[in-house]
C-alpha positions in Angstrom: -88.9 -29.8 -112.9 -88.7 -30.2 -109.2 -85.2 -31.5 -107.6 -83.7 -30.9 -104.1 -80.4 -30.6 -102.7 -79.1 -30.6 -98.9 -77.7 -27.9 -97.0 -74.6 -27.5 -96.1 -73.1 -30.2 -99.1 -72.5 -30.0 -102.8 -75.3 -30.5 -105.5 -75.9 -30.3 -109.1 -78.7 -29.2 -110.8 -79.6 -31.5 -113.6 -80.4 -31.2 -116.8 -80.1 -33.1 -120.1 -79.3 -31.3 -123.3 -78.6 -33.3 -126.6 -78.5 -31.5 -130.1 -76.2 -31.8 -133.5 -74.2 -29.7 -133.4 -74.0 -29.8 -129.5 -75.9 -26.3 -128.3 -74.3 -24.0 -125.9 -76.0 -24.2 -122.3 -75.7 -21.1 -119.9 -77.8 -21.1 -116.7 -80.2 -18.0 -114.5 -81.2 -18.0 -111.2 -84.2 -16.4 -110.7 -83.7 -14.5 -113.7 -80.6 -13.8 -113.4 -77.3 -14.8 -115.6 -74.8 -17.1 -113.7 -71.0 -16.4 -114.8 -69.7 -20.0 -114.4 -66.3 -18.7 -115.5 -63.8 -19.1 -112.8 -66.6 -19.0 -110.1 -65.8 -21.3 -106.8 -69.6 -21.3 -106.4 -70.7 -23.0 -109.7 -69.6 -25.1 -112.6 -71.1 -25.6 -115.5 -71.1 -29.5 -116.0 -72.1 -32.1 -119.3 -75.0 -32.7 -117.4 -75.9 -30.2 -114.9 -75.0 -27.2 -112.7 -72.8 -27.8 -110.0 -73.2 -25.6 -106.8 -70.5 -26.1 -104.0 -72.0 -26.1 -100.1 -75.6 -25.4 -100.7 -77.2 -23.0 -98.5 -81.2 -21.6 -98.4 -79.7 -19.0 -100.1 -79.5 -20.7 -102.9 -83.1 -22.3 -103.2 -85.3 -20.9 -106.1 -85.5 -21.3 -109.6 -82.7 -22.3 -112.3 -83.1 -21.8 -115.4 -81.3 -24.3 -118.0 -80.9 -22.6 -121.5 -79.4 -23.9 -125.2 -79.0 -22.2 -128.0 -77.7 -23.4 -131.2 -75.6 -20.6 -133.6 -74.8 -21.8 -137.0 -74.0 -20.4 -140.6 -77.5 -22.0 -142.2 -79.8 -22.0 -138.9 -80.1 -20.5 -135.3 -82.5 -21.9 -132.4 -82.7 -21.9 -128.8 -84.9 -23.8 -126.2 -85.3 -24.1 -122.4 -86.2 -25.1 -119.1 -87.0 -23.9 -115.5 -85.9 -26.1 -112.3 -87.3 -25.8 -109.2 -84.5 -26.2 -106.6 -85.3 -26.8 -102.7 -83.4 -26.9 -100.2 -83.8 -29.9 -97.5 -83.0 -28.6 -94.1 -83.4 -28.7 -90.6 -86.7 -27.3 -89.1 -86.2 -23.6 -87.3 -88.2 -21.5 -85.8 -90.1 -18.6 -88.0 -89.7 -15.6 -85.3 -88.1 -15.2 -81.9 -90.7 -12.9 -80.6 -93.6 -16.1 -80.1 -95.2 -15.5 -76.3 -93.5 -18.1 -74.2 -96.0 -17.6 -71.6 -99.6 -16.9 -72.1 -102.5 -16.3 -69.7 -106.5 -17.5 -69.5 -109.7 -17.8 -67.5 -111.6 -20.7 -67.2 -114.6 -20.3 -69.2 -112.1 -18.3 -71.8 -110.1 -19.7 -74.8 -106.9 -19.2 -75.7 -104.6 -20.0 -79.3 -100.8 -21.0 -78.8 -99.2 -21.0 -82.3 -96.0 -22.8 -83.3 -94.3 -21.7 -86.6 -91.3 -23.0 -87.9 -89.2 -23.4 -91.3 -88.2 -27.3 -93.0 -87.5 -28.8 -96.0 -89.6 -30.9 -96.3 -92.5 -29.7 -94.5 -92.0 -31.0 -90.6 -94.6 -32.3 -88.7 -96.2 -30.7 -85.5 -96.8 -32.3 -82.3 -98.7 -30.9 -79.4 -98.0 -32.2 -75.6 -99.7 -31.3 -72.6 -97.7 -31.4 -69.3 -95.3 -34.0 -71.0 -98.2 -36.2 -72.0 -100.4 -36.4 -75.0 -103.6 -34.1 -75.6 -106.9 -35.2 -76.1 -110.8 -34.0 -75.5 -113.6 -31.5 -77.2 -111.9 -28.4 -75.3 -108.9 -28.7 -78.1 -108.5 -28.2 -81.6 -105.9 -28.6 -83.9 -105.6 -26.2 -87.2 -102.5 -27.1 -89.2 -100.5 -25.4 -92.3 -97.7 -26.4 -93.9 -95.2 -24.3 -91.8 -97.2 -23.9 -88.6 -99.5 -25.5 -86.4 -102.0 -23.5 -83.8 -103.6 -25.3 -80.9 -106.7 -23.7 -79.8 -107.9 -24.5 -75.9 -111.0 -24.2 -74.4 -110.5 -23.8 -70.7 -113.0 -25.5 -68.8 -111.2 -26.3 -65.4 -108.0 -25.5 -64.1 -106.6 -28.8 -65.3 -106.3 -26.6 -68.9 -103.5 -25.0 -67.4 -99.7 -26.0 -67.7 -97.0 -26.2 -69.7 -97.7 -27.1 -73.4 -95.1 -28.9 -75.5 -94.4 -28.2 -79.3 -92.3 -30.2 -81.0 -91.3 -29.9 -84.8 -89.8 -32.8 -86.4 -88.7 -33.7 -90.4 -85.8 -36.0 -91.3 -83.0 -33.6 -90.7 -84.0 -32.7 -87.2 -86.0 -31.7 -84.1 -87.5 -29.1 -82.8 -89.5 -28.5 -79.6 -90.7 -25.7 -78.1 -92.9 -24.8 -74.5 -95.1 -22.5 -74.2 -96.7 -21.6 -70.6 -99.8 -21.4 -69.8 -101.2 -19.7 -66.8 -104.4 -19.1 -64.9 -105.3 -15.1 -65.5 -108.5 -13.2 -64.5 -111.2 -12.4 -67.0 -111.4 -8.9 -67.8 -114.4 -6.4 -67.2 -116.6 -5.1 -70.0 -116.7 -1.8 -70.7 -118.3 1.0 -68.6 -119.3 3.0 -71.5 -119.8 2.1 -75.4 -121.3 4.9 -77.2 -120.8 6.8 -80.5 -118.4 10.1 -80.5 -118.7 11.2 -83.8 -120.4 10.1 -87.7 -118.2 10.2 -90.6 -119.6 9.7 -94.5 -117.0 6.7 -94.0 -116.2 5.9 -90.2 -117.7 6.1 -86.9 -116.0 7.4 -83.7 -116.9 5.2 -80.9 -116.4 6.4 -76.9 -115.6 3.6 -75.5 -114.2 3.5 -71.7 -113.5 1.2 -68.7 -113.2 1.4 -64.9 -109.4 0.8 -63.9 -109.7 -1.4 -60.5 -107.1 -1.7 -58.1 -107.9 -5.2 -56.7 -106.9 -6.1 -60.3 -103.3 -6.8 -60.9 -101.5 -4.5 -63.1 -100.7 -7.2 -65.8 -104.5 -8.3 -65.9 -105.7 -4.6 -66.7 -107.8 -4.0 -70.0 -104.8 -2.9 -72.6 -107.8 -1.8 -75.4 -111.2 -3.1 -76.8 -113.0 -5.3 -79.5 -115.0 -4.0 -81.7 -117.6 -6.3 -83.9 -120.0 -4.8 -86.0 -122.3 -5.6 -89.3 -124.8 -3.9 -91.6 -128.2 -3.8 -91.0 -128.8 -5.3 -94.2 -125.5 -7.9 -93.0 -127.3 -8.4 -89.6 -130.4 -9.7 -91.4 -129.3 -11.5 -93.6 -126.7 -13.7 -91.5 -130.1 -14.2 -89.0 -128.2 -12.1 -86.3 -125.3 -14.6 -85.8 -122.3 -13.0 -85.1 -119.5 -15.2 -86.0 -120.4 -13.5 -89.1 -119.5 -10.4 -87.9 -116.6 -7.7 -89.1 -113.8 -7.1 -86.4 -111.9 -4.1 -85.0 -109.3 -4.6 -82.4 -108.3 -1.4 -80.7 -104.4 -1.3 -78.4 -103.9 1.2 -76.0 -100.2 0.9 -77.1 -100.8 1.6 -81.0 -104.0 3.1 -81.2 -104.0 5.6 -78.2 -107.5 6.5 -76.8 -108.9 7.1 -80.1 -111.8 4.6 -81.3 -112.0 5.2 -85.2 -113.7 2.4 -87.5 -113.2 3.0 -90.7 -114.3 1.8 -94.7 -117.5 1.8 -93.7 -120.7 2.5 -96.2 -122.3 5.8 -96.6 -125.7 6.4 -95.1 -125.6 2.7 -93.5 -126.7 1.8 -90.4 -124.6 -0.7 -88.2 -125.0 -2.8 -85.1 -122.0 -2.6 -82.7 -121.0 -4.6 -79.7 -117.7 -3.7 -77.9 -115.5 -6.3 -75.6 -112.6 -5.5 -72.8 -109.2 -7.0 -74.0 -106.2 -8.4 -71.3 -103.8 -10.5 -71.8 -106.1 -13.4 -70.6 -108.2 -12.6 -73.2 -111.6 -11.5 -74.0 -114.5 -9.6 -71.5 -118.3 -10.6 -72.0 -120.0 -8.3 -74.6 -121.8 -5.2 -74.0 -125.3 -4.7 -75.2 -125.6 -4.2 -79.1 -125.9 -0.2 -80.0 -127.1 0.8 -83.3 -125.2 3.9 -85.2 -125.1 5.4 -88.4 -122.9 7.0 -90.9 -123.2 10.2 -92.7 -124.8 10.9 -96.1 -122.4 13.2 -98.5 -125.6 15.3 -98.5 -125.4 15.7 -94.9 -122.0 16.8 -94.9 -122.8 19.1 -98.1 -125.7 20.7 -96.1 -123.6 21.7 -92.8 -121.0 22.9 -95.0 -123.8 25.4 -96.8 -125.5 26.2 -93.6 -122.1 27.7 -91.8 -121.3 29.6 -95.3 -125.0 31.2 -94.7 -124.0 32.0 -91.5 -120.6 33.6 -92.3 -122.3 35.4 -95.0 -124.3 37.0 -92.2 -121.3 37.9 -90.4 -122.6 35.8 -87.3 -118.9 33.7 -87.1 -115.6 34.5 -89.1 -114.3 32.3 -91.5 -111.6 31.2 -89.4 -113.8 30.0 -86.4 -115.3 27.8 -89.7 -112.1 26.7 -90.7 -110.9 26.0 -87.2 -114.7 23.8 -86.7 -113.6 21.6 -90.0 
């Protein structure tokens, strides 16, 4: 059901078919029909499909079929072959930050992703030499590998190796890590505006100049939970819901949405650099809108159209 074939060199996919009268055996890839007639790429064989230079291409499923067509009698059966494609190991994305900044006291998560058939291992070096200690874990998935590090002395810095390794070939990767500066909280974390389904937080920060442009704040965390949330997880906040906001994709505008009607929420608000993550402000407590408060401001301003006090466009132009 499962068979493999490597890149780059011929293969057949096998498969079996006896009957009397012999059936007739036509293949599909991924559900669709392979002409085998006069095709350089494939040849139907006694046994098999044969496919000429493999690539990843053509990995996926093949499906075997035979039918049987006879005066007296008509039948059919078949089967569904799961063809990998054993290569090299290479590298997911291009785009991976080669060079990465913390604090000590911060913590930082280098990834390391990368394609191979079969599944490569991931090894992690530290300044050419092998990692150890409490300040590192390792979180590992079939195709990737993430080394989490927390910085405790400036020792944590350097030059981290990953290499990526199966039985057709090696990987290895660096990724640099340097010494940044902790960014400041915010200045001001307050709500803007209450929506039946969002908030609108105003949430600002003091630019200083003794701060080097590529250690400035480029946007803000947001964590938050229910009331109701907040009790139940005994006010721990790795429980929490997150909202990160970039200056570069979310402009200045603070907007947390799919939230609950008439729900009250505790929110806490972070600074975000490139080095990573500011200490917390204080917990603020804000709550959405009922529908019936929005019904009620909408009847109010008709009242007050209907006694000619605003226009209906100044309404229109307030909504």
């Amino acid at each position: 059901m499962v068979q493999s074939a490597r890149e780059g060199r011929d293969a057949t996919v096998y498969c079996l078919v006896k009957g009397d009268p012999s059936p007739e055996i036509s293949w599909l890839f991924n559900g669709e029909y392979i002409n085998t007639v006069n095709s350089s790429k494939h040849k139907k064989l006694s046994d098999g499909l044969f496919i000429k230079n493999v690539t990843q291409q053509d990995a996926g499923e093949y499906t075997c079929r035979a039918m049987r067509i006879t005066p007296t009698f008509s039948d059919s059966d078949q089967i569904t072959i799961l063809l990998r494609i054993q290569h090299k190991p290479h590298w997911f994305d291009n785009d991976t930050a080669l060079l990465q900044y913390s604090f000590v006291g911060g913590s930082v998560n280098i990834s390391c992703d990368a394609m191979g058939e079969p599944p490569p291992s991931f090894t992690w070096l530290h300044d050419g030499h092998g990692i150890s200690g409490s300040n590192y874990r390792w979180f590992y998935a079939d195709y990737g590998s993430t080394l989490q590090i927390h910085v405790r002395n400036d020792s944590h810095f350097g030059d981290y190796k990953c290499k990526v390794a199966n039985p057709l070939g090696i990987l290895e990767r660096i990724i640099k890590l340097r010494k940044g500066q902790k960014p400041i909280g915010p200045s001001r974390f307050q709500l803007k505006r209450a929506f039946t389904d969002g908030l609108e937080l105003d949430i600002r920060s003091v630019k200083f100049s003794s701060v080097p442009d590529n250690m400035q704040t480029i946007g803000y965390r947001v964590e938050y939970m229910s009331e109701n949330e907040f009790k139940y997880c005994a006010g721990n906040w790795s429980y929490a819901k997150r909202r990160d906001f970039l200056f570069h994709r979310d402009g200045r505008r603070f907007v947390v949405t799919r939230l609950q009607t008439n729900t009250t929420y505790l929110m806490r608000a972070a600074s975000l650099n490139l080095a990573g993550l500011s200490d917390w402000s204080s917990v603020k407590i804000f709550a959405t809108l009922t529908n019936l408060a929005s019904h009620t401001v909408a009847q109010n301003f008709i009242i007050i159209i209907a006694l000619g006090l605003i226009s209906s466009a100044s309404y229109t132009k307030y909504l």
